[in-house]
Short mmCIF file of C-alpha atoms in Angstrom, two decimals:
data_model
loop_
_atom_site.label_atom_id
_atom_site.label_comp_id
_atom_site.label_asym_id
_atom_site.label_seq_id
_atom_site.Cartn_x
_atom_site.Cartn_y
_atom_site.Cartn_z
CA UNK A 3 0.00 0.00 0.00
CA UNK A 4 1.73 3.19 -1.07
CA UNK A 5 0.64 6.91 -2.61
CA UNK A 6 3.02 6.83 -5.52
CA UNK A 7 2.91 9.84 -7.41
CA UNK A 8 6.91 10.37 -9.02
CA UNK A 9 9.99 9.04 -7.61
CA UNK A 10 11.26 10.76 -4.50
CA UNK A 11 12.28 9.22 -0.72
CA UNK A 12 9.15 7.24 -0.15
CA UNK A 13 9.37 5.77 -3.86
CA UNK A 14 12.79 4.69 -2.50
CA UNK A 15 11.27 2.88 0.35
CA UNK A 16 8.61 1.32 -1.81
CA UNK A 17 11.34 0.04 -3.71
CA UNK A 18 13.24 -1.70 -0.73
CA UNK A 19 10.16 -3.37 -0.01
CA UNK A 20 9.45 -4.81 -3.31
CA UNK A 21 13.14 -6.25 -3.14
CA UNK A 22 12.28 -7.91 0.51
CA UNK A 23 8.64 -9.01 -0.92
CA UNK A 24 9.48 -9.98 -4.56
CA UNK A 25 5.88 -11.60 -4.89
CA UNK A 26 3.62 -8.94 -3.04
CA UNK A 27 0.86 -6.84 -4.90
CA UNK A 28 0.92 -3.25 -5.22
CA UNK A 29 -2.24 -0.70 -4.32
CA UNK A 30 -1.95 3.14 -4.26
CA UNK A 31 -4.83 5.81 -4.67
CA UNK A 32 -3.29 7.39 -8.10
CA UNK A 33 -0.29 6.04 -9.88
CA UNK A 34 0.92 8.58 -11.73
CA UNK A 35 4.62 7.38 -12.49
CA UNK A 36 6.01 7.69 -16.49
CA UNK A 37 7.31 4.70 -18.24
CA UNK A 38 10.25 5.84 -17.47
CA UNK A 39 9.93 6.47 -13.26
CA UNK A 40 8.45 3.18 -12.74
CA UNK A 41 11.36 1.16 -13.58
CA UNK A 42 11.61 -0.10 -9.33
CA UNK A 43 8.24 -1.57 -9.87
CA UNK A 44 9.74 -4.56 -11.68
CA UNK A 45 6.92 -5.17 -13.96
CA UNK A 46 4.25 -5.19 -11.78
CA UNK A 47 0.79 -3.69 -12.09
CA UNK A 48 -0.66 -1.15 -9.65
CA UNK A 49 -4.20 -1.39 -8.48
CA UNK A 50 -5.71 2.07 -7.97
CA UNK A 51 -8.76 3.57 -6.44
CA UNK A 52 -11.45 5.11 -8.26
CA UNK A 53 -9.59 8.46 -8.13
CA UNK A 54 -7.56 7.27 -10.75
CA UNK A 55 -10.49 7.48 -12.67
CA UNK A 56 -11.49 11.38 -11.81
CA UNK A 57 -10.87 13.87 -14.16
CA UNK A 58 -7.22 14.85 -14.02
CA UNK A 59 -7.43 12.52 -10.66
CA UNK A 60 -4.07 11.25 -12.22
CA UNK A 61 -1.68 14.54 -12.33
CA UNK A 62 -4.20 16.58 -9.95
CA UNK A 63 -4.88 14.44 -7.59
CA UNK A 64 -4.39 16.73 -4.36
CA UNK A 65 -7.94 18.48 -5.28
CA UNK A 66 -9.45 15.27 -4.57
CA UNK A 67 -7.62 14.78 -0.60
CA UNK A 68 -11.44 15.24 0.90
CA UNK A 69 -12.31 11.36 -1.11
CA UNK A 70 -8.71 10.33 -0.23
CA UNK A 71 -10.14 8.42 3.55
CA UNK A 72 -13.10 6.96 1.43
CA UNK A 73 -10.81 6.00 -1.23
CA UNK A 74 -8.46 4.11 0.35
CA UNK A 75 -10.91 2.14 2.93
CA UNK A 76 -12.64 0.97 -0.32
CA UNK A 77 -9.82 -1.64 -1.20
CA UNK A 78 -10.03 -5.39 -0.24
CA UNK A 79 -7.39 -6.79 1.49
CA UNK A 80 -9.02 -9.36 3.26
CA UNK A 81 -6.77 -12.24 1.42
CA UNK A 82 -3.63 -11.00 2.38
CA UNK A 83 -2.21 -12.25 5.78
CA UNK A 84 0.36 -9.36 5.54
CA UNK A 85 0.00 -5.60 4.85
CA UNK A 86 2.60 -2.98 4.55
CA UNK A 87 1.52 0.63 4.28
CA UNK A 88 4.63 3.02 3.00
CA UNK A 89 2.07 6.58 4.35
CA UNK A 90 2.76 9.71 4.82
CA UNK A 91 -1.22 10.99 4.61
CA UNK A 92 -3.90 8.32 3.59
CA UNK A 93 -1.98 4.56 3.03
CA UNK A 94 -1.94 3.33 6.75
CA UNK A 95 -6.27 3.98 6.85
CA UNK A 96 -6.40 0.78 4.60
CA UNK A 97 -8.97 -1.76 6.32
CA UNK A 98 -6.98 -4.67 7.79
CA UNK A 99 -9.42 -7.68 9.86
CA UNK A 100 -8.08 -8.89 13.51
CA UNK A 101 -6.28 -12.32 11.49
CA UNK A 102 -4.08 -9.66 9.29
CA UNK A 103 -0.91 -7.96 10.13
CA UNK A 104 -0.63 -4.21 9.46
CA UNK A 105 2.59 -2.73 9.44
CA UNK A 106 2.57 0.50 8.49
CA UNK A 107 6.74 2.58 7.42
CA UNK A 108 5.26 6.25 8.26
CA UNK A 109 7.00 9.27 6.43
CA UNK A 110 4.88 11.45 9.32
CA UNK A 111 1.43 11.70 10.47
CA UNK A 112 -0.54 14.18 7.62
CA UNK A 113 1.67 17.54 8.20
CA UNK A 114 -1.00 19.86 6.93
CA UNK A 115 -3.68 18.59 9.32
CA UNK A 116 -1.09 18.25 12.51
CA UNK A 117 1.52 20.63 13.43
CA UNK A 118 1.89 22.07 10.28
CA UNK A 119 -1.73 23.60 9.81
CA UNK A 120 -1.17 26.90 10.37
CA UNK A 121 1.62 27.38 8.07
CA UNK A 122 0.01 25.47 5.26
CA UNK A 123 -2.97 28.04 5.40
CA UNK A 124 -0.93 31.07 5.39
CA UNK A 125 0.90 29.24 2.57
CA UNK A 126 -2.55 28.76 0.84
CA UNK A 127 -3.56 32.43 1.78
CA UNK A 128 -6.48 30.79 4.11
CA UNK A 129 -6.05 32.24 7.34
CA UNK A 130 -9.31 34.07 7.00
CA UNK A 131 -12.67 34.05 5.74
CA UNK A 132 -15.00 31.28 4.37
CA UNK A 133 -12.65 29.32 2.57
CA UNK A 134 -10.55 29.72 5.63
CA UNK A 135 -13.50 28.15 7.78
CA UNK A 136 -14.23 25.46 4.91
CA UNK A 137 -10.39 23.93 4.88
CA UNK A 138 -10.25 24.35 9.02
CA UNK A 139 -13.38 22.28 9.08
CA UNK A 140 -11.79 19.75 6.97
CA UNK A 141 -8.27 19.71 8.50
CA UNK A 142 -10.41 18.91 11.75
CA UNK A 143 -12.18 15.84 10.17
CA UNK A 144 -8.76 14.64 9.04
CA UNK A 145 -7.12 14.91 12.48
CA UNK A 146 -10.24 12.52 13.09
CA UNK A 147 -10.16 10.01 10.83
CA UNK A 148 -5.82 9.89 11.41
CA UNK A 149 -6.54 9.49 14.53
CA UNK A 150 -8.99 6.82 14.37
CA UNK A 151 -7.12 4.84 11.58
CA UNK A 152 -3.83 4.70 13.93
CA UNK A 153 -5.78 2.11 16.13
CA UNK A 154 -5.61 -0.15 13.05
CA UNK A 155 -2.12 -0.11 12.74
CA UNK A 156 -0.52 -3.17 14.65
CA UNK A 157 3.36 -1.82 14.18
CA UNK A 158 4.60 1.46 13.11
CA UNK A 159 7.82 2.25 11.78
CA UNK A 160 9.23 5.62 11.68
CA UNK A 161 11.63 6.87 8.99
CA UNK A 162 13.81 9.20 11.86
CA UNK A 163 13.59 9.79 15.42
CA UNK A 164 11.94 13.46 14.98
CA UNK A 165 8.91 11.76 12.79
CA UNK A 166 8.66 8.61 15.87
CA UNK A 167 8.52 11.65 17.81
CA UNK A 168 5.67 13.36 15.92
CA UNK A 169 3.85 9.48 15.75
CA UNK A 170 3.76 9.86 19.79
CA UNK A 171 2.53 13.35 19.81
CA UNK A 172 -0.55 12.62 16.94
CA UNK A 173 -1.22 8.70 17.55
CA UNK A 174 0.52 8.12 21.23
CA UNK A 175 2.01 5.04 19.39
CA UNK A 176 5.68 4.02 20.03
CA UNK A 177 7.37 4.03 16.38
CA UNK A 178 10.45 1.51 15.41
CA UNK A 179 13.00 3.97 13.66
CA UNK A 180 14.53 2.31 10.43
CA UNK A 181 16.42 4.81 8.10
CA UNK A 182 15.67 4.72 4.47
CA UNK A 183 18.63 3.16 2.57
CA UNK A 184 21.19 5.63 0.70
CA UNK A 185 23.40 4.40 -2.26
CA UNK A 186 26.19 5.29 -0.69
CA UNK A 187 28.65 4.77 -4.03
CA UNK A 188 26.57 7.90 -5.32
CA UNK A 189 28.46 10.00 -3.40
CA UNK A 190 32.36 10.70 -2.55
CA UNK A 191 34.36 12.18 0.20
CA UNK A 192 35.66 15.54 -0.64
CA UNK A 193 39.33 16.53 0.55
CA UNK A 194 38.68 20.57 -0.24
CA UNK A 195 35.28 21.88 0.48
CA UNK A 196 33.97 24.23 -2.87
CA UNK A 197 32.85 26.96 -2.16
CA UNK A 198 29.40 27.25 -2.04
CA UNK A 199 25.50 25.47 -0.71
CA UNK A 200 23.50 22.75 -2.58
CA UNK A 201 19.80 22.61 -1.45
CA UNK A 202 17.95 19.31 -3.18
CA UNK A 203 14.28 19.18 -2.01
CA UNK A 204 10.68 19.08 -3.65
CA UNK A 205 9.26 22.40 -4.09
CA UNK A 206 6.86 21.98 -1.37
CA UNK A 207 5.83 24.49 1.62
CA UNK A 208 7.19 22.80 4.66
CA UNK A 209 10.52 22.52 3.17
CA UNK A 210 10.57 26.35 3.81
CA UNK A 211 12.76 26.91 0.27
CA UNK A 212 12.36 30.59 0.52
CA UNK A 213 13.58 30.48 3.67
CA UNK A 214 16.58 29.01 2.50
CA UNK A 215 16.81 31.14 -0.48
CA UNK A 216 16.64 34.37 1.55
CA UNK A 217 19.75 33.04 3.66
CA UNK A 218 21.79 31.84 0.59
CA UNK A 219 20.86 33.94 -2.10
CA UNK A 220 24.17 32.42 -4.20
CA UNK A 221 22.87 28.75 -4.01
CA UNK A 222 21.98 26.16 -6.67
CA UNK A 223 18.18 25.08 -6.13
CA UNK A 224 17.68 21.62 -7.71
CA UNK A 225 13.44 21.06 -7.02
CA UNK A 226 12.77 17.34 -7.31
#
């Protein structure tokens, strides 16, 4: 159970656990990878939910986060003895039965409905009025449902200590901490440091890129 969208860190994870579970099936509310990204999946089709089906539900799928908890209880897992969520928003609220195993590798509990709220609605320009009131009332539902889904979780693995530490404040769950894997021949040990900053991150709010921009106005942005 994944959210594949393009290759980045989770992909990465979803890849080790194809390699430890050669034989398992894949489900993820939109797959949206090219010919090209999906190389990790080995061949193997993904089974979607209906969103994959929406109008641009494919490449705009984040318009349609208020059918994401619907869409993913509507898969059947029922045969499989083992599950394995890879979540950072909706995977982990799949519907697991008391017989099944649900482990569930959590990139964080759903930033923009936790601790992260307020600056993803200043981000959004939705501090105030209705549609201000509209996405609080949803954010609240979320926190909800997260919260709720958490109990069906058997084992959760964090992917650092800060995100097991954000798993105890949202879910009061104790988290595992594995580290994601890094190809370590990708990179070298440099004698002389060059002079200057390298900031590689996806373009997204809570990576605070501005931020970082406005304290090293001579670096090299590479948005992933």
């Amino acid at each position: 159970m994944t959210g594949c969208r393009f290759t980045g860190g989770p992909e990465r994870v979803l890849e080790q656990i194809i390699k430890a579970y050669p034989d398992s099936d894949i489900f993820s509310l939109v797959d949206g990878l090219t010919s090209t990204e999906r190389h990790f999946l080995g061949g193997r089709p993904v089974n979607t939910s209906f969103v994959q089906k929406l109008p641009w539900g494919r490449t705009k799928y984040r318009h349609y986060f208020p059918l994401m908890p619907l869409a993913i209880e509507q898969f059947d897992l029922s045969s499989y003895d083992l599950v394995l969520s890879s979540s950072y928003a909706f995977a982990k609220g799949v519907i697991t039965g008391p017989d099944q195993l649900h482990i569930c590798y959590c990139h964080s509990p759903i930033r923009f409905a936790w601790d992260l709220q307020h600056q993803y609605l200043e981000e959004a320009h939705l501090k105030k009025g209705f549609g201000s009131l509209v996405t609080r009332s949803f954010l609240h539902y979320m926190r909800l449902w997260d919260t709720r889904t958490s109990a069906g979780v058997d084992s959760f693995i964090a992917n650092s200590c800060f995100v097991a530490r954000r798993i105890e404040k949202a879910y009061r769950r104790n988290a595992e901490v594995i580290y994601p894997s890094i190809e370590c021949s990708d990179f070298s040990v440099q004698a002389e440091k060059e002079d200057f900053y390298l900031t590689a991150s996806r373009l997204v709010p809570y990576k605070k890129i501005p931020l970082v921009l406005e304290a090293f106005r001579a670096c090299l942005i590479v948005g992933l």
